Short mmCIF file of C-alpha atoms in Angstrom, two decimals:
data_model
loop_
_atom_site.label_atom_id
_atom_site.label_comp_id
_atom_site.label_asym_id
_atom_site.label_seq_id
_atom_site.Cartn_x
_atom_site.Cartn_y
_atom_site.Cartn_z
CA UNK A 21 6.43 13.26 -10.38
CA UNK A 22 4.95 10.33 -8.47
CA UNK A 23 7.99 8.37 -9.63
CA UNK A 24 10.35 10.92 -8.05
CA UNK A 25 8.41 10.75 -4.81
CA UNK A 26 8.45 6.94 -4.80
CA UNK A 27 12.21 6.92 -5.51
CA UNK A 28 12.79 9.36 -2.65
CA UNK A 29 10.59 7.37 -0.27
CA UNK A 30 13.21 4.99 1.08
CA UNK A 31 13.30 3.21 4.42
CA UNK A 32 15.19 5.42 6.88
CA UNK A 33 16.37 4.29 10.30
CA UNK A 34 18.39 7.28 11.55
CA UNK A 35 16.90 10.72 12.04
CA UNK A 36 17.58 14.26 13.23
CA UNK A 37 15.81 13.56 16.49
CA UNK A 38 15.62 17.25 17.41
CA UNK A 39 13.48 18.02 14.36
CA UNK A 40 9.96 17.66 15.68
CA UNK A 41 6.99 16.36 13.74
CA UNK A 42 3.86 18.21 14.79
CA UNK A 43 0.58 16.58 15.62
CA UNK A 44 -0.99 18.54 12.77
CA UNK A 45 1.53 17.05 10.36
CA UNK A 46 0.70 13.57 11.62
CA UNK A 47 -3.03 14.25 11.31
CA UNK A 48 -2.47 15.39 7.72
CA UNK A 49 -0.69 12.12 6.95
CA UNK A 50 -3.49 10.05 8.47
CA UNK A 51 -5.92 12.01 6.33
CA UNK A 52 -4.05 10.72 3.27
CA UNK A 53 -4.62 7.19 4.53
CA UNK A 54 -8.27 8.03 5.19
CA UNK A 55 -8.74 9.17 1.59
CA UNK A 56 -7.13 6.02 0.20
CA UNK A 57 -8.88 2.86 -0.91
CA UNK A 58 -9.77 0.18 1.63
CA UNK A 59 -11.02 -3.34 0.89
CA UNK A 60 -14.83 -3.45 0.84
CA UNK A 61 -14.66 0.21 1.95
CA UNK A 62 -14.61 -1.14 5.53
CA UNK A 63 -12.10 1.44 6.86
CA UNK A 64 -11.21 -0.71 9.84
CA UNK A 65 -7.74 0.71 10.49
CA UNK A 66 -7.23 3.18 13.34
CA UNK A 67 -4.12 5.15 14.24
CA UNK A 68 -2.25 6.16 17.37
CA UNK A 69 -0.15 9.30 16.87
CA UNK A 70 2.96 9.79 18.96
CA UNK A 71 5.32 12.75 18.99
CA UNK A 72 6.11 13.21 22.66
CA UNK A 73 9.27 11.83 24.24
CA UNK A 74 7.21 9.80 26.67
CA UNK A 75 5.15 7.81 24.17
CA UNK A 76 8.01 7.74 21.64
CA UNK A 77 10.16 5.96 24.23
CA UNK A 78 7.38 3.50 25.04
CA UNK A 79 7.09 2.58 21.38
CA UNK A 80 10.81 2.55 20.63
CA UNK A 81 11.64 -0.14 23.14
CA UNK A 82 9.17 -2.59 21.56
CA UNK A 83 10.74 -2.39 18.09
CA UNK A 84 13.44 -4.53 16.51
CA UNK A 85 15.48 -2.66 13.94
CA UNK A 86 17.05 -3.73 10.63
CA UNK A 87 17.08 -7.52 10.70
CA UNK A 88 19.96 -7.78 8.23
CA UNK A 89 22.30 -5.41 10.13
CA UNK A 90 23.47 -7.92 12.72
CA UNK A 91 25.82 -5.57 14.56
CA UNK A 92 23.41 -2.65 14.84
CA UNK A 93 20.63 -2.55 17.43
CA UNK A 94 18.87 0.56 16.22
CA UNK A 95 19.40 4.31 16.29
CA UNK A 96 21.21 5.84 19.23
CA UNK A 97 19.98 8.79 21.25
CA UNK A 98 19.91 11.86 19.02
CA UNK A 99 19.14 9.80 15.92
CA UNK A 100 15.87 8.25 17.03
CA UNK A 101 12.56 8.94 15.26
CA UNK A 102 10.73 12.06 16.44
CA UNK A 103 7.30 10.57 15.82
CA UNK A 104 5.43 7.32 15.32
CA UNK A 105 2.17 6.12 13.90
CA UNK A 106 0.88 2.87 15.39
CA UNK A 107 -1.52 1.26 12.94
CA UNK A 108 -4.33 -0.68 14.61
CA UNK A 109 -7.02 -2.95 13.28
CA UNK A 110 -10.40 -2.41 14.90
CA UNK A 111 -11.80 -5.92 15.11
CA UNK A 112 -15.24 -4.58 16.06
CA UNK A 113 -15.51 -3.36 12.47
CA UNK A 114 -14.24 -6.35 10.52
CA UNK A 115 -12.40 -9.63 10.80
CA UNK A 116 -9.63 -8.71 8.40
CA UNK A 117 -8.26 -5.75 6.54
CA UNK A 118 -7.19 -7.04 3.13
CA UNK A 119 -4.28 -4.97 1.79
CA UNK A 120 -5.35 -1.84 3.65
CA UNK A 121 -2.24 -1.61 5.81
CA UNK A 122 0.07 -1.46 2.80
CA UNK A 123 -2.05 1.12 1.02
CA UNK A 124 -2.37 3.28 4.14
CA UNK A 125 1.34 3.11 4.94
CA UNK A 126 2.30 3.96 1.36
CA UNK A 127 0.02 7.01 1.41
CA UNK A 128 1.40 8.10 4.79
CA UNK A 129 5.04 7.66 3.77
CA UNK A 130 4.60 9.36 0.38
CA UNK A 131 3.01 12.29 2.20
CA UNK A 132 5.88 12.32 4.68
CA UNK A 133 8.43 12.22 1.85
CA UNK A 134 6.79 15.21 0.21
CA UNK A 135 7.29 17.11 3.48
CA UNK A 136 11.00 16.23 3.67
CA UNK A 137 10.39 13.52 6.24
CA UNK A 138 10.99 9.81 5.98
CA UNK A 139 10.26 6.67 7.88
CA UNK A 140 10.49 2.99 8.50
CA UNK A 141 7.74 0.40 8.74
CA UNK A 142 7.95 -2.35 11.36
CA UNK A 143 6.69 -5.87 11.60
CA UNK A 144 9.18 -6.95 14.29
CA UNK A 145 7.25 -5.50 17.20
CA UNK A 146 6.70 -6.83 20.69
CA UNK A 147 2.97 -6.42 20.21
CA UNK A 148 1.99 -7.66 23.66
CA UNK A 149 4.34 -5.18 25.35
CA UNK A 150 3.28 -2.32 23.09
CA UNK A 151 -0.43 -2.95 23.69
CA UNK A 152 0.28 -2.86 27.44
CA UNK A 153 2.47 0.25 27.23
CA UNK A 154 -0.23 2.11 25.31
CA UNK A 155 -3.04 0.55 27.34
CA UNK A 156 -4.91 -0.40 24.18
CA UNK A 157 -8.43 -1.84 24.43
CA UNK A 158 -8.85 -5.49 23.47
CA UNK A 159 -10.64 -4.76 20.22
CA UNK A 160 -7.48 -3.32 18.70
CA UNK A 161 -4.80 -5.47 17.09
CA UNK A 162 -1.45 -3.86 16.37
CA UNK A 163 -0.87 -4.19 12.63
CA UNK A 164 2.33 -2.24 12.12
CA UNK A 165 4.31 0.72 13.41
CA UNK A 166 5.69 3.54 11.30
CA UNK A 167 8.64 5.51 12.66
CA UNK A 168 8.92 9.05 11.28
CA UNK A 169 11.41 11.88 11.32
CA UNK A 170 13.81 13.91 9.24
CA UNK A 171 16.18 11.34 7.71
CA UNK A 172 19.83 11.50 8.71
CA UNK A 173 21.18 8.86 6.38
CA UNK A 174 21.64 8.22 2.68
CA UNK A 175 19.92 5.22 1.12
CA UNK A 176 20.95 4.03 -2.33
CA UNK A 177 19.25 1.44 -4.54
CA UNK A 178 21.50 -1.16 -6.15
CA UNK A 179 21.04 -3.76 -8.84
CA UNK A 180 20.64 -7.22 -7.41
CA UNK A 181 23.88 -9.15 -7.84
CA UNK A 182 24.27 -12.58 -9.41
CA UNK A 183 24.10 -14.17 -5.96
CA UNK A 184 20.48 -13.08 -5.73
CA UNK A 185 21.05 -11.89 -2.16
CA UNK A 186 18.43 -9.27 -1.27
CA UNK A 187 19.96 -8.30 2.09
CA UNK A 188 20.62 -4.59 2.44
CA UNK A 189 23.96 -3.46 3.87
CA UNK A 190 25.66 -0.38 5.28
CA UNK A 191 29.09 0.62 4.02
CA UNK A 192 32.03 2.22 5.90
CA UNK A 193 30.67 5.70 5.18
CA UNK A 194 27.34 4.70 6.74
CA UNK A 195 25.54 4.72 3.40
CA UNK A 196 22.72 2.19 3.30
CA UNK A 197 22.52 0.05 0.14
CA UNK A 198 19.37 -1.78 -0.96
CA UNK A 199 19.52 -4.33 -3.80
CA UNK A 200 16.48 -4.35 -6.06
CA UNK A 201 15.45 -6.98 -8.60
CA UNK A 202 15.36 -5.87 -12.25
CA UNK A 203 12.02 -4.97 -13.81
CA UNK A 204 12.12 -7.91 -16.22
CA UNK A 205 12.55 -10.27 -13.30
CA UNK A 206 9.26 -9.06 -11.81
CA UNK A 207 7.18 -9.51 -14.94
CA UNK A 208 5.89 -13.00 -15.70
CA UNK A 209 5.33 -13.37 -19.43
CA UNK A 210 2.43 -15.65 -20.31
CA UNK B 5 0.23 17.44 -4.61
CA UNK B 6 0.31 13.86 -3.34
CA UNK B 7 -2.99 14.67 -1.63
CA UNK B 8 -4.57 15.68 -4.95
CA UNK B 9 -3.36 12.46 -6.54
CA UNK B 10 -4.69 10.37 -3.66
CA UNK B 11 -8.06 12.18 -3.81
CA UNK B 12 -8.25 11.55 -7.56
CA UNK B 13 -7.27 7.88 -7.19
CA UNK B 14 -10.72 6.42 -6.66
CA UNK B 15 -11.96 2.92 -7.43
CA UNK B 16 -13.38 2.93 -10.97
CA UNK B 17 -15.42 0.11 -12.44
CA UNK B 18 -16.47 1.50 -15.84
CA UNK B 19 -14.01 2.53 -18.50
CA UNK B 20 -13.65 3.82 -22.06
CA UNK B 21 -12.78 0.36 -23.29
CA UNK B 22 -11.50 1.64 -26.65
CA UNK B 23 -8.74 3.66 -24.95
CA UNK B 24 -5.83 1.25 -24.93
CA UNK B 25 -3.20 1.01 -22.23
CA UNK B 26 0.15 0.17 -23.79
CA UNK B 27 2.50 -2.48 -22.52
CA UNK B 28 5.09 0.25 -21.96
CA UNK B 29 2.66 2.11 -19.72
CA UNK B 30 2.03 -1.07 -17.74
CA UNK B 31 5.77 -1.71 -17.43
CA UNK B 32 6.23 1.82 -16.13
CA UNK B 33 3.59 1.21 -13.47
CA UNK B 34 5.24 -2.05 -12.39
CA UNK B 35 8.50 -0.14 -12.13
CA UNK B 36 6.83 2.10 -9.53
CA UNK B 37 5.96 -1.02 -7.54
CA UNK B 38 9.52 -2.28 -7.99
CA UNK B 39 10.94 0.93 -6.51
CA UNK B 40 8.60 0.76 -3.51
CA UNK B 41 9.33 -0.73 -0.13
CA UNK B 42 8.84 -4.45 0.46
CA UNK B 43 8.92 -6.29 3.79
CA UNK B 44 12.42 -7.58 4.54
CA UNK B 45 13.31 -6.34 1.04
CA UNK B 46 12.21 -9.78 -0.19
CA UNK B 47 10.56 -8.51 -3.39
CA UNK B 48 8.51 -11.67 -3.78
CA UNK B 49 5.67 -10.21 -5.85
CA UNK B 50 5.56 -10.83 -9.59
CA UNK B 51 3.22 -9.37 -12.18
CA UNK B 52 1.30 -10.56 -15.23
CA UNK B 53 0.50 -7.72 -17.65
CA UNK B 54 -2.55 -7.98 -19.86
CA UNK B 55 -3.74 -5.54 -22.52
CA UNK B 56 -4.92 -7.82 -25.31
CA UNK B 57 -8.57 -8.71 -25.79
CA UNK B 58 -7.76 -12.39 -25.43
CA UNK B 59 -6.11 -12.28 -21.98
CA UNK B 60 -8.36 -9.43 -20.82
CA UNK B 61 -11.40 -11.66 -21.46
CA UNK B 62 -9.78 -14.58 -19.63
CA UNK B 63 -9.22 -12.41 -16.58
CA UNK B 64 -12.56 -10.58 -16.71
CA UNK B 65 -14.64 -13.71 -16.38
CA UNK B 66 -12.94 -14.71 -13.12
CA UNK B 67 -13.75 -11.43 -11.33
CA UNK B 68 -16.71 -10.50 -9.18
CA UNK B 69 -17.55 -6.82 -9.31
CA UNK B 70 -18.81 -4.36 -6.67
CA UNK B 71 -20.15 -6.51 -3.84
CA UNK B 72 -22.50 -3.80 -2.56
CA UNK B 73 -24.17 -3.14 -5.95
CA UNK B 74 -26.54 -6.10 -5.88
CA UNK B 75 -28.22 -5.40 -9.22
CA UNK B 76 -25.03 -4.82 -11.20
CA UNK B 77 -22.87 -7.67 -12.44
CA UNK B 78 -19.97 -5.61 -13.75
CA UNK B 79 -19.20 -3.41 -16.74
CA UNK B 80 -20.84 -4.17 -20.05
CA UNK B 81 -19.02 -4.49 -23.35
CA UNK B 82 -17.56 -1.11 -24.27
CA UNK B 83 -17.03 -0.17 -20.62
CA UNK B 84 -14.70 -2.97 -19.60
CA UNK B 85 -11.12 -2.38 -18.47
CA UNK B 86 -8.56 -2.17 -21.28
CA UNK B 87 -5.79 -3.67 -19.18
CA UNK B 88 -5.08 -5.74 -16.09
CA UNK B 89 -2.23 -6.44 -13.75
CA UNK B 90 -2.39 -9.80 -12.01
CA UNK B 91 -0.30 -9.65 -8.84
CA UNK B 92 1.37 -12.96 -7.95
CA UNK B 93 3.31 -14.12 -4.93
CA UNK B 94 6.34 -16.19 -5.82
CA UNK B 95 6.42 -18.77 -3.03
CA UNK B 96 9.89 -19.91 -4.09
CA UNK B 97 11.16 -16.59 -2.72
CA UNK B 98 9.29 -16.35 0.58
CA UNK B 99 6.42 -17.75 2.60
CA UNK B 100 4.58 -14.48 2.94
CA UNK B 101 4.62 -10.94 1.63
CA UNK B 102 3.75 -8.70 4.59
CA UNK B 103 1.96 -5.56 3.36
CA UNK B 104 3.73 -5.60 0.00
CA UNK B 105 0.56 -6.07 -2.05
CA UNK B 106 -1.02 -2.91 -0.65
CA UNK B 107 2.11 -0.84 -1.15
CA UNK B 108 2.61 -2.13 -4.69
CA UNK B 109 -1.01 -1.57 -5.68
CA UNK B 110 -1.03 1.93 -4.24
CA UNK B 111 2.11 2.82 -6.21
CA UNK B 112 0.64 1.33 -9.39
CA UNK B 113 -2.70 3.09 -9.02
CA UNK B 114 -1.16 6.46 -8.11
CA UNK B 115 1.01 6.15 -11.20
CA UNK B 116 -2.05 5.27 -13.28
CA UNK B 117 -3.97 8.22 -11.84
CA UNK B 118 -1.17 10.58 -12.81
CA UNK B 119 -1.53 9.32 -16.39
CA UNK B 120 -5.29 9.95 -16.46
CA UNK B 121 -6.07 6.29 -15.92
CA UNK B 122 -7.85 4.62 -13.04
CA UNK B 123 -8.55 1.18 -11.72
CA UNK B 124 -10.11 -1.25 -9.35
CA UNK B 125 -8.46 -3.81 -7.09
CA UNK B 126 -10.03 -7.23 -6.67
CA UNK B 127 -10.10 -9.81 -3.94
CA UNK B 128 -13.21 -11.61 -5.22
CA UNK B 129 -11.42 -13.65 -7.84
CA UNK B 130 -11.94 -17.23 -8.94
CA UNK B 131 -8.26 -17.92 -8.32
CA UNK B 132 -8.37 -21.55 -9.40
CA UNK B 133 -9.97 -20.67 -12.71
CA UNK B 134 -7.64 -17.72 -13.30
CA UNK B 135 -4.52 -19.79 -12.59
CA UNK B 136 -5.77 -22.33 -15.12
CA UNK B 137 -6.71 -19.72 -17.72
CA UNK B 138 -3.26 -18.15 -17.48
CA UNK B 139 -1.52 -21.50 -17.12
CA UNK B 140 0.42 -20.27 -14.09
CA UNK B 141 3.15 -22.45 -12.56
CA UNK B 142 2.44 -23.89 -9.11
CA UNK B 143 4.89 -21.62 -7.33
CA UNK B 144 2.70 -18.58 -8.00
CA UNK B 145 -0.24 -17.66 -5.79
CA UNK B 146 -2.68 -15.08 -7.11
CA UNK B 147 -2.70 -12.21 -4.62
CA UNK B 148 -4.93 -9.66 -6.30
CA UNK B 149 -5.96 -8.34 -9.70
CA UNK B 150 -5.93 -4.70 -10.74
CA UNK B 151 -8.23 -3.64 -13.59
CA UNK B 152 -7.06 -0.53 -15.45
CA UNK B 153 -8.41 1.87 -18.03
CA UNK B 154 -9.61 5.39 -18.67
CA UNK B 155 -12.42 5.92 -16.15
CA UNK B 156 -15.92 6.48 -17.50
CA UNK B 157 -17.66 7.26 -14.25
CA UNK B 158 -17.71 9.86 -11.53
CA UNK B 159 -16.87 8.80 -7.97
CA UNK B 160 -17.66 11.11 -5.07
CA UNK B 161 -16.60 10.78 -1.44
CA UNK B 162 -19.29 11.34 1.18
CA UNK B 163 -19.30 11.79 4.92
CA UNK B 164 -20.35 8.64 6.73
CA UNK B 165 -23.93 9.01 7.92
CA UNK B 166 -25.21 8.41 11.45
CA UNK B 167 -26.14 4.85 10.52
CA UNK B 168 -22.46 4.06 10.15
CA UNK B 169 -23.18 2.20 6.90
CA UNK B 170 -20.01 2.10 4.80
CA UNK B 171 -21.66 0.59 1.69
CA UNK B 172 -21.06 2.60 -1.47
CA UNK B 173 -24.00 3.27 -3.79
CA UNK B 174 -24.75 4.48 -7.29
CA UNK B 175 -27.39 7.15 -7.85
CA UNK B 176 -29.89 7.61 -10.71
CA UNK B 177 -27.34 9.62 -12.68
CA UNK B 178 -24.84 6.76 -12.36
CA UNK B 179 -22.63 8.70 -9.97
CA UNK B 180 -20.86 6.43 -7.51
CA UNK B 181 -20.86 7.56 -3.86
CA UNK B 182 -18.39 6.31 -1.25
CA UNK B 183 -18.93 7.12 2.45
CA UNK B 184 -15.73 7.79 4.39
CA UNK B 185 -15.24 7.91 8.15
CA UNK B 186 -14.18 11.26 9.61
CA UNK B 187 -10.52 11.83 10.46
CA UNK B 188 -11.21 12.07 14.19
CA UNK B 189 -12.90 8.66 14.09
CA UNK B 190 -9.69 7.09 12.78
CA UNK B 191 -7.39 8.52 15.44
CA UNK B 192 -7.25 6.73 18.76
CA UNK B 193 -6.24 9.15 21.49
CA UNK B 194 -4.17 7.58 24.25
#
């Protein structure tokens, strides 16, 4: 069951933009992050929820999409995410946040997957611009951004080829392919 | 459903040590991590699986347990974890690993929870000693350790009190209490 959900939870970059994600849905997803483990139980991550066109647009323009798809700048109008979660670190609470961002994002995206939604996590963010756009106080650092919506693309896992190239690609039909290492290549035998 | 699993996935530090965790079970959990998202699809994390007394003991002695429980040094014999996953970063693949460790650990622990197991993630590790004990090659950095087993304690979430103290505590009955911030305290309203 959890395996099915994890398999279904792929990175999606094109969405049915007209399918809204309610604030209540977003709050429910953040509650999954809240109930998840955090290093030293510090709970230093905070979340900005966005599902209005105005804040969605502010966030969208600070993101860089799909580093390996050189001829694609991101989703066009009509296929953009309908919601975002901006993950912040509250540096009044702690200096660092261990692995909390990964745990929180995985909980949020598994919850989204269960609801028929999907998303994409960003590290390529113009953080200075986004902090200004959202008028964030100084004690918040932008950790990551999660785009959310109803996925409008097919993502398929592939075996990693002999070249060892891990770059994902999109085929002529627009299907997105993601090469994954084999299980035995991830296990180090003592 | 995912919410129930996340609620059940608490940090456990005492286990029924005689309940073994098979290598196949551990491989299945690593497969959940394998199928999960990784930054830039780099897939740079590798895993050591341990479920023999010999390697379990090597790992155990490098861990520091429960920072907030000052008068408890960790589980006694009979209540120790029956298995471990040591999460490594392969620095031949990439310089960093984004949020991958959090995502991988959350997938592993949710999978463990579904199987009636539970665990604890460590940052307080004598990494130098552990690398020596396991005779790890230089291109591996120890990211974190996950202890696994069948939980032998009850963990209860609590509302954070007015003091704002996030330290967990254990009561006279041995029940472990973990204060959690309220949902509204995690959401930053623009």
